[in-house]
Amino acid sequence: MPLRKREEIQILLRQIMEMHKTFSWMISWRDGGFMRHAFEIGCLGLGILCLFYYVGIVSYAGITTSFAWIWIVGGAVLIALSGGLRYLEEHPENFLRFVTGAVLVLLLFALVIVLLIGSRVFSAMRTDGLYMFSSSASEEGNRKLLPRLAWSDTEEDLDYLIVLGAQVRGTKPSRALKKRLERATAYAEAHPDIILILSGGQGADEDISEAECMYRYLVDAGIAESRLIKEEDSTSTQENLKYSAVIICELDSDAGAPDGELSASVGVVTNNFHLYRALLYARAQGFTNLCGLSAVSDIGMLPHNSLREICAILVNRLRS
């Protein structure tokens, strides 16, 4: 074999060996390779992002924003995990290996839960048409746990429309509540016979009840007062639907009983991130002819609101 050809082959073999070493380092978690470093940097980056997002939430919606603390906790855990992975490179036999491994397992398990419930939450994000629980045979096995929603582009006539309250700032609706009212107004104008139940009590930092705020907004929007009914005692989504069921039964003797099945056709209006949980609660209150109407929400607050909904649904399912 010519000398030049032999040298070229030797150079090629050396390059292949170097590439093998590089690739081995990249895929080796045990030896502190690329995957560990990538995970370490990823955790650090996500942790810092969580902390910055918390600052953004507080700046945009106020320090009293519910559940905002989860971003501080999440950021701290991710940054600590990143530090733990870095420490393991220098102390591979340390007891911290067990702790770090346990945290990783918990995070992966939490991620699976978030993705599962989140898929249901995000399935109600369209703001046109109606959402209803799927009744296909394949869903019967898990209807009680996390039933799926089905979307319809036909906004059929309903007997009642429950508009769920949200925070009132003084006497004016918050951004979230205004979006709900805009959706309710559009539907009420297209369906002039529907009765709207405005559900929401008065919080400690509100000058008027949420129901009164919604009432004023809808009257100003041209909806007849005779079509509006205020429910001002509720302090939570579950109470919104529970007390609204009582009102419907009082208005319509054929609708059923508030502690049984309610046959009246009822729509629930709330922001898209909140709709799935609201429909779960409504079904638990006995609404059988039920659909949901999604209102838009702030894009910037969507990650926070969605995570809060996922946690709330998880807690509710565990309690159930």
mmCIF file of C-alpha atoms in Angstrom:
data_model
loop_
_atom_site.group_PDB
_atom_site.id
_atom_site.type_symbol
_atom_site.label_atom_id
_atom_site.label_comp_id
_atom_site.label_asym_id
_atom_site.label_seq_id
_atom_site.Cartn_x
_atom_site.Cartn_y
_atom_site.Cartn_z
ATOM 1 C CA MET A 1 0.000 0.000 0.000
ATOM 2 C CA PRO A 2 1.387 3.420 -0.913
ATOM 3 C CA LEU A 3 2.759 5.398 2.017
ATOM 4 C CA ARG A 4 0.474 8.347 1.347
ATOM 5 C CA LYS A 5 -2.591 6.130 1.300
ATOM 6 C CA ARG A 6 -1.549 4.461 4.559
ATOM 7 C CA GLU A 7 -1.100 7.832 6.228
ATOM 8 C CA GLU A 8 -4.559 8.946 5.077
ATOM 9 C CA ILE A 9 -6.117 5.781 6.534
ATOM 10 C CA GLN A 10 -4.263 6.282 9.822
ATOM 11 C CA ILE A 11 -5.454 9.876 10.000
ATOM 12 C CA LEU A 12 -9.016 8.748 9.295
ATOM 13 C CA LEU A 13 -8.833 6.095 12.015
ATOM 14 C CA ARG A 14 -7.524 8.631 14.507
ATOM 15 C CA GLN A 15 -10.405 10.954 13.631
ATOM 16 C CA ILE A 16 -12.891 8.134 14.134
ATOM 17 C CA MET A 17 -11.370 7.350 17.546
ATOM 18 C CA GLU A 18 -11.563 10.997 18.571
ATOM 19 C CA MET A 19 -15.181 11.172 17.467
ATOM 20 C CA HIS A 20 -15.914 8.012 19.471
ATOM 21 C CA LYS A 21 -14.369 9.517 22.578
ATOM 22 C CA THR A 22 -16.332 12.726 22.083
ATOM 23 C CA PHE A 23 -19.590 10.858 21.501
ATOM 24 C CA SER A 24 -18.964 8.663 24.532
ATOM 25 C CA TRP A 25 -18.471 11.771 26.687
ATOM 26 C CA MET A 26 -21.637 13.328 25.280
ATOM 27 C CA ILE A 27 -23.919 10.409 26.075
ATOM 28 C CA SER A 28 -22.327 9.281 29.324
ATOM 29 C CA TRP A 29 -24.365 10.352 32.344
ATOM 30 C CA ARG A 30 -22.314 8.290 34.743
ATOM 31 C CA ASP A 31 -19.022 9.899 33.743
ATOM 32 C CA GLY A 32 -20.363 13.420 33.813
ATOM 33 C CA GLY A 33 -21.029 13.579 30.101
ATOM 34 C CA PHE A 34 -23.160 15.720 27.876
ATOM 35 C CA MET A 35 -26.528 14.533 29.199
ATOM 36 C CA ARG A 36 -25.657 15.326 32.805
ATOM 37 C CA HIS A 37 -24.221 18.694 31.850
ATOM 38 C CA ALA A 38 -27.209 19.466 29.661
ATOM 39 C CA PHE A 39 -29.602 18.524 32.449
ATOM 40 C CA GLU A 40 -27.572 20.518 34.940
ATOM 41 C CA ILE A 41 -27.601 23.630 32.747
ATOM 42 C CA GLY A 42 -31.254 23.070 31.854
ATOM 43 C CA CYS A 43 -32.287 22.919 35.521
ATOM 44 C CA LEU A 44 -30.303 26.050 36.279
ATOM 45 C CA GLY A 45 -31.797 27.914 33.326
ATOM 46 C CA LEU A 46 -35.359 26.843 34.140
ATOM 47 C CA GLY A 47 -34.858 27.734 37.787
ATOM 48 C CA ILE A 48 -33.707 31.239 36.930
ATOM 49 C CA LEU A 49 -36.569 31.554 34.422
ATOM 50 C CA CYS A 50 -39.070 30.611 37.149
ATOM 51 C CA LEU A 51 -37.729 33.336 39.421
ATOM 52 C CA PHE A 52 -37.879 35.929 36.650
ATOM 53 C CA TYR A 53 -41.420 34.815 35.801
ATOM 54 C CA TYR A 54 -42.423 35.317 39.427
ATOM 55 C CA VAL A 55 -41.137 38.887 39.234
ATOM 56 C CA GLY A 56 -43.134 39.363 36.027
ATOM 57 C CA ILE A 57 -46.313 38.023 37.620
ATOM 58 C CA VAL A 58 -45.973 40.288 40.637
ATOM 59 C CA SER A 59 -45.223 43.316 38.452
ATOM 60 C CA TYR A 60 -48.197 42.618 36.189
ATOM 61 C CA ALA A 61 -50.890 41.302 38.535
ATOM 62 C CA GLY A 62 -49.710 42.339 42.004
ATOM 63 C CA ILE A 63 -47.969 40.768 44.971
ATOM 64 C CA THR A 64 -51.244 39.186 46.146
ATOM 65 C CA THR A 65 -51.618 37.030 43.021
ATOM 66 C CA SER A 66 -52.758 33.635 44.248
ATOM 67 C CA PHE A 67 -50.354 30.706 43.985
ATOM 68 C CA ALA A 68 -47.528 32.909 42.690
ATOM 69 C CA TRP A 69 -45.221 31.463 45.366
ATOM 70 C CA ILE A 70 -45.042 28.190 43.416
ATOM 71 C CA TRP A 71 -42.617 29.809 40.970
ATOM 72 C CA ILE A 72 -40.219 30.726 43.781
ATOM 73 C CA VAL A 73 -40.384 27.193 45.155
ATOM 74 C CA GLY A 74 -39.986 25.652 41.707
ATOM 75 C CA GLY A 75 -37.081 27.914 40.860
ATOM 76 C CA ALA A 76 -35.312 27.138 44.138
ATOM 77 C CA VAL A 77 -35.751 23.366 43.675
ATOM 78 C CA LEU A 78 -34.422 23.452 40.114
ATOM 79 C CA ILE A 79 -31.412 25.580 41.035
ATOM 80 C CA ALA A 80 -30.662 23.309 44.008
ATOM 81 C CA LEU A 81 -30.936 20.256 41.754
ATOM 82 C CA SER A 82 -28.504 21.833 39.312
ATOM 83 C CA GLY A 83 -26.067 22.408 42.171
ATOM 84 C CA GLY A 84 -26.539 18.842 43.353
ATOM 85 C CA LEU A 85 -25.648 17.464 39.933
ATOM 86 C CA ARG A 86 -22.536 19.629 39.852
ATOM 87 C CA TYR A 87 -21.551 18.428 43.324
ATOM 88 C CA LEU A 88 -21.950 14.780 42.290
ATOM 89 C CA GLU A 89 -19.290 15.187 39.636
ATOM 90 C CA GLU A 90 -16.735 15.854 42.368
ATOM 91 C CA HIS A 91 -18.216 13.509 45.005
ATOM 92 C CA PRO A 92 -19.771 10.600 43.073
ATOM 93 C CA GLU A 93 -20.079 8.320 46.108
ATOM 94 C CA ASN A 94 -21.625 10.942 48.377
ATOM 95 C CA PHE A 95 -25.000 10.326 49.996
ATOM 96 C CA LEU A 96 -26.265 13.282 48.003
ATOM 97 C CA ARG A 97 -26.488 10.919 45.029
ATOM 98 C CA PHE A 98 -29.504 9.235 46.646
ATOM 99 C CA VAL A 99 -31.179 12.553 47.465
ATOM 100 C CA THR A 100 -30.578 13.940 43.977
ATOM 101 C CA GLY A 101 -31.890 10.748 42.403
ATOM 102 C CA ALA A 102 -35.027 10.902 44.542
ATOM 103 C CA VAL A 103 -35.650 14.511 43.553
ATOM 104 C CA LEU A 104 -35.197 13.609 39.888
ATOM 105 C CA VAL A 105 -37.719 10.788 40.157
ATOM 106 C CA LEU A 106 -40.221 13.068 41.871
ATOM 107 C CA LEU A 107 -39.747 15.758 39.243
ATOM 108 C CA LEU A 108 -40.253 13.272 36.413
ATOM 109 C CA PHE A 109 -43.368 11.899 38.109
ATOM 110 C CA ALA A 110 -44.681 15.444 38.605
ATOM 111 C CA LEU A 111 -43.982 16.191 34.944
ATOM 112 C CA VAL A 112 -46.068 13.204 33.854
ATOM 113 C CA ILE A 113 -48.963 14.340 36.062
ATOM 114 C CA VAL A 114 -48.701 17.921 34.798
ATOM 115 C CA LEU A 115 -48.735 16.766 31.178
ATOM 116 C CA LEU A 116 -51.696 14.449 31.748
ATOM 117 C CA ILE A 117 -53.902 16.991 33.515
ATOM 118 C CA GLY A 118 -52.548 19.819 31.399
ATOM 119 C CA SER A 119 -53.718 18.069 28.243
ATOM 120 C CA ARG A 120 -57.272 18.311 29.599
ATOM 121 C CA VAL A 121 -56.889 21.945 30.642
ATOM 122 C CA PHE A 122 -55.472 22.970 27.267
ATOM 123 C CA SER A 123 -58.180 21.036 25.427
ATOM 124 C CA ALA A 124 -60.615 23.872 26.286
ATOM 125 C CA MET A 125 -58.602 26.775 24.907
ATOM 126 C CA ARG A 126 -60.681 27.550 21.807
ATOM 127 C CA THR A 127 -62.882 30.567 22.356
ATOM 128 C CA ASP A 128 -65.534 29.789 19.751
ATOM 129 C CA GLY A 129 -68.180 27.106 19.873
ATOM 130 C CA LEU A 130 -69.088 24.989 22.901
ATOM 131 C CA TYR A 131 -67.345 22.321 24.963
ATOM 132 C CA MET A 132 -69.037 19.220 26.332
ATOM 133 C CA PHE A 133 -67.826 16.098 28.058
ATOM 134 C CA SER A 134 -67.203 13.247 25.667
ATOM 135 C CA SER A 135 -69.705 10.418 26.029
ATOM 136 C CA SER A 136 -68.029 7.880 23.744
ATOM 137 C CA ALA A 137 -67.819 4.304 24.939
ATOM 138 C CA SER A 138 -64.041 4.479 25.127
ATOM 139 C CA GLU A 139 -64.311 7.194 27.772
ATOM 140 C CA GLU A 140 -66.623 5.325 30.119
ATOM 141 C CA GLY A 141 -63.719 3.741 31.980
ATOM 142 C CA ASN A 142 -62.213 7.042 33.136
ATOM 143 C CA ARG A 143 -65.155 9.443 33.114
ATOM 144 C CA LYS A 144 -64.950 9.884 36.881
ATOM 145 C CA LEU A 145 -61.261 10.749 36.852
ATOM 146 C CA LEU A 146 -60.244 12.951 33.913
ATOM 147 C CA PRO A 147 -62.950 12.851 31.234
ATOM 148 C CA ARG A 148 -62.208 14.359 27.861
ATOM 149 C CA LEU A 149 -63.935 17.383 26.379
ATOM 150 C CA ALA A 150 -65.469 17.453 22.937
ATOM 151 C CA TRP A 151 -65.709 20.701 20.976
ATOM 152 C CA SER A 152 -68.634 21.728 18.795
ATOM 153 C CA ASP A 153 -68.712 24.704 16.444
ATOM 154 C CA THR A 154 -72.491 24.987 16.845
ATOM 155 C CA GLU A 155 -73.587 27.331 19.625
ATOM 156 C CA GLU A 156 -77.015 25.881 20.280
ATOM 157 C CA ASP A 157 -79.697 27.568 22.374
ATOM 158 C CA LEU A 158 -79.356 27.075 26.121
ATOM 159 C CA ASP A 159 -81.819 27.627 28.953
ATOM 160 C CA TYR A 160 -79.349 29.241 31.340
ATOM 161 C CA LEU A 161 -75.891 30.727 31.215
ATOM 162 C CA ILE A 162 -73.818 30.800 34.407
ATOM 163 C CA VAL A 163 -71.133 33.489 34.308
ATOM 164 C CA LEU A 164 -68.474 32.728 36.915
ATOM 165 C CA GLY A 165 -67.137 35.685 38.837
ATOM 166 C CA ALA A 166 -63.536 36.790 39.102
ATOM 167 C CA GLN A 167 -61.711 39.544 40.934
ATOM 168 C CA VAL A 168 -63.244 43.011 40.985
ATOM 169 C CA ARG A 169 -60.888 45.959 41.324
ATOM 170 C CA GLY A 170 -62.886 48.500 43.271
ATOM 171 C CA THR A 171 -66.099 48.522 41.255
ATOM 172 C CA LYS A 172 -64.562 47.599 37.890
ATOM 173 C CA PRO A 173 -64.015 44.101 36.497
ATOM 174 C CA SER A 174 -60.493 42.739 36.375
ATOM 175 C CA ARG A 175 -59.037 41.751 33.000
ATOM 176 C CA ALA A 176 -60.076 38.127 33.488
ATOM 177 C CA LEU A 177 -63.635 39.039 34.479
ATOM 178 C CA LYS A 178 -64.001 41.483 31.594
ATOM 179 C CA LYS A 179 -63.073 38.738 29.125
ATOM 180 C CA ARG A 180 -65.746 36.490 30.615
ATOM 181 C CA LEU A 181 -68.321 39.265 30.355
ATOM 182 C CA GLU A 182 -67.427 39.956 26.740
ATOM 183 C CA ARG A 183 -67.986 36.277 25.924
ATOM 184 C CA ALA A 184 -71.269 36.220 27.849
ATOM 185 C CA THR A 185 -72.464 39.413 26.148
ATOM 186 C CA ALA A 186 -71.803 38.025 22.683
ATOM 187 C CA TYR A 187 -73.694 34.826 23.461
ATOM 188 C CA ALA A 188 -76.604 36.653 25.133
ATOM 189 C CA GLU A 189 -77.010 38.945 22.132
ATOM 190 C CA ALA A 190 -77.116 35.952 19.782
ATOM 191 C CA HIS A 191 -79.598 34.079 22.019
ATOM 192 C CA PRO A 192 -82.156 36.626 23.287
ATOM 193 C CA ASP A 193 -84.181 34.152 25.376
ATOM 194 C CA ILE A 194 -81.397 32.886 27.609
ATOM 195 C CA ILE A 195 -81.286 33.732 31.328
ATOM 196 C CA LEU A 196 -77.901 34.715 32.749
ATOM 197 C CA ILE A 197 -76.940 33.824 36.306
ATOM 198 C CA LEU A 198 -74.129 36.061 37.539
ATOM 199 C CA SER A 199 -72.317 34.194 40.275
ATOM 200 C CA GLY A 200 -69.787 35.710 42.658
ATOM 201 C CA GLY A 201 -69.687 37.139 46.169
ATOM 202 C CA GLN A 202 -67.736 40.079 47.530
ATOM 203 C CA GLY A 203 -64.130 39.675 48.574
ATOM 204 C CA ALA A 204 -62.392 41.608 51.322
ATOM 205 C CA ASP A 205 -60.618 43.825 48.788
ATOM 206 C CA GLU A 206 -63.678 44.431 46.589
ATOM 207 C CA ASP A 207 -66.051 47.397 46.921
ATOM 208 C CA ILE A 208 -68.991 45.513 45.443
ATOM 209 C CA SER A 209 -69.793 41.866 44.816
ATOM 210 C CA GLU A 210 -68.591 40.211 41.631
ATOM 211 C CA ALA A 211 -72.226 39.542 40.707
ATOM 212 C CA GLU A 212 -73.094 43.230 41.070
ATOM 213 C CA CYS A 213 -70.092 44.217 38.963
ATOM 214 C CA MET A 214 -71.159 41.790 36.230
ATOM 215 C CA TYR A 215 -74.744 43.017 36.450
ATOM 216 C CA ARG A 216 -73.686 46.637 35.891
ATOM 217 C CA TYR A 217 -71.418 45.708 32.997
ATOM 218 C CA LEU A 218 -74.077 43.665 31.179
ATOM 219 C CA VAL A 219 -76.790 46.289 31.664
ATOM 220 C CA ASP A 220 -74.440 48.899 30.201
ATOM 221 C CA ALA A 221 -73.822 46.490 27.319
ATOM 222 C CA GLY A 222 -77.553 46.461 26.530
ATOM 223 C CA ILE A 223 -78.655 43.177 28.136
ATOM 224 C CA ALA A 224 -82.129 43.514 29.677
ATOM 225 C CA GLU A 225 -82.194 43.532 33.478
ATOM 226 C CA SER A 226 -85.029 40.964 33.411
ATOM 227 C CA ARG A 227 -82.588 38.413 31.984
ATOM 228 C CA LEU A 228 -79.999 38.871 34.733
ATOM 229 C CA ILE A 229 -80.019 37.096 38.094
ATOM 230 C CA LYS A 230 -77.384 37.787 40.738
ATOM 231 C CA GLU A 231 -75.927 35.097 43.012
ATOM 232 C CA GLU A 232 -73.863 36.979 45.605
ATOM 233 C CA ASP A 233 -73.094 34.389 48.307
ATOM 234 C CA SER A 234 -70.427 32.224 46.680
ATOM 235 C CA THR A 235 -66.722 32.486 47.479
ATOM 236 C CA SER A 236 -65.320 29.692 45.266
ATOM 237 C CA THR A 237 -65.947 27.995 41.935
ATOM 238 C CA GLN A 238 -67.643 25.072 43.654
ATOM 239 C CA GLU A 239 -69.983 27.414 45.495
ATOM 240 C CA ASN A 240 -70.619 29.364 42.273
ATOM 241 C CA LEU A 241 -72.049 26.238 40.701
ATOM 242 C CA LYS A 242 -73.734 24.899 43.819
ATOM 243 C CA TYR A 243 -75.682 28.094 44.507
ATOM 244 C CA SER A 244 -76.417 28.615 40.821
ATOM 245 C CA ALA A 245 -77.967 25.132 40.733
ATOM 246 C CA VAL A 246 -80.278 26.147 43.574
ATOM 247 C CA ILE A 247 -81.373 29.261 41.666
ATOM 248 C CA ILE A 248 -82.074 27.263 38.501
ATOM 249 C CA CYS A 249 -84.219 24.796 40.447
ATOM 250 C CA GLU A 250 -86.152 27.670 42.008
ATOM 251 C CA LEU A 251 -86.785 29.214 38.594
ATOM 252 C CA ASP A 252 -87.647 25.972 36.828
ATOM 253 C CA SER A 253 -89.484 23.244 38.697
ATOM 254 C CA ASP A 254 -88.817 20.828 35.838
ATOM 255 C CA ALA A 255 -85.053 21.335 35.996
ATOM 256 C CA GLY A 256 -84.563 18.829 38.810
ATOM 257 C CA ALA A 257 -83.248 19.089 42.345
ATOM 258 C CA PRO A 258 -80.053 20.912 43.402
ATOM 259 C CA ASP A 259 -78.775 17.774 45.142
ATOM 260 C CA GLY A 260 -79.682 15.492 42.224
ATOM 261 C CA GLU A 261 -79.588 15.624 38.427
ATOM 262 C CA LEU A 262 -80.397 18.887 36.654
ATOM 263 C CA SER A 263 -81.870 18.424 33.197
ATOM 264 C CA ALA A 264 -81.976 22.096 32.127
ATOM 265 C CA SER A 265 -79.475 22.964 29.424
ATOM 266 C CA VAL A 266 -76.807 25.085 31.073
ATOM 267 C CA GLY A 267 -73.704 26.826 29.799
ATOM 268 C CA VAL A 268 -70.794 27.910 31.975
ATOM 269 C CA VAL A 269 -68.719 30.934 30.984
ATOM 270 C CA THR A 270 -65.195 31.359 32.294
ATOM 271 C CA ASN A 271 -61.666 31.923 31.008
ATOM 272 C CA ASN A 272 -60.221 29.146 28.872
ATOM 273 C CA PHE A 273 -57.616 28.003 31.435
ATOM 274 C CA HIS A 274 -60.388 27.609 34.039
ATOM 275 C CA LEU A 275 -63.092 25.970 31.937
ATOM 276 C CA TYR A 276 -62.142 22.320 32.403
ATOM 277 C CA ARG A 277 -62.149 22.525 36.200
ATOM 278 C CA ALA A 278 -65.382 24.516 36.181
ATOM 279 C CA LEU A 279 -67.092 21.828 34.115
ATOM 280 C CA LEU A 280 -65.789 19.113 36.447
ATOM 281 C CA TYR A 281 -67.337 20.939 39.397
ATOM 282 C CA ALA A 282 -70.572 21.544 37.498
ATOM 283 C CA ARG A 283 -70.898 17.868 36.684
ATOM 284 C CA ALA A 284 -70.345 17.048 40.353
ATOM 285 C CA GLN A 285 -73.266 19.365 41.180
ATOM 286 C CA GLY A 286 -75.585 17.263 39.018
ATOM 287 C CA PHE A 287 -75.660 19.235 35.764
ATOM 288 C CA THR A 288 -76.271 16.630 33.069
ATOM 289 C CA ASN A 289 -77.086 18.842 30.072
ATOM 290 C CA LEU A 290 -73.930 20.901 30.344
ATOM 291 C CA CYS A 291 -71.553 22.799 28.110
ATOM 292 C CA GLY A 292 -68.771 25.336 28.517
ATOM 293 C CA LEU A 293 -67.962 28.606 26.786
ATOM 294 C CA SER A 294 -64.324 29.680 26.866
ATOM 295 C CA ALA A 295 -63.269 33.289 27.161
ATOM 296 C CA VAL A 296 -59.788 34.434 26.235
ATOM 297 C CA SER A 297 -57.154 35.131 28.877
ATOM 298 C CA ASP A 298 -53.922 37.076 29.217
ATOM 299 C CA ILE A 299 -51.154 35.279 27.333
ATOM 300 C CA GLY A 300 -48.528 36.389 29.829
ATOM 301 C CA MET A 301 -50.468 34.939 32.770
ATOM 302 C CA LEU A 302 -51.457 31.749 30.953
ATOM 303 C CA PRO A 303 -48.549 29.580 32.227
ATOM 304 C CA HIS A 304 -49.256 30.617 35.818
ATOM 305 C CA ASN A 305 -53.026 30.237 35.568
ATOM 306 C CA SER A 306 -52.714 26.866 33.831
ATOM 307 C CA LEU A 307 -50.316 25.511 36.452
ATOM 308 C CA ARG A 308 -52.636 26.691 39.205
ATOM 309 C CA GLU A 309 -55.544 24.920 37.511
ATOM 310 C CA ILE A 310 -53.545 21.703 37.162
ATOM 311 C CA CYS A 311 -52.703 21.733 40.872
ATOM 312 C CA ALA A 312 -56.306 22.519 41.824
ATOM 313 C CA ILE A 313 -57.636 19.657 39.682
ATOM 314 C CA LEU A 314 -55.068 17.265 41.147
ATOM 315 C CA VAL A 315 -56.033 18.179 44.713
ATOM 316 C CA ASN A 316 -59.723 17.849 43.877
ATOM 317 C CA ARG A 317 -59.254 14.434 42.269
ATOM 318 C CA LEU A 318 -57.227 13.198 45.256
ATOM 319 C CA ARG A 319 -59.906 14.378 47.666
ATOM 320 C CA SER A 320 -62.581 12.737 45.545
#
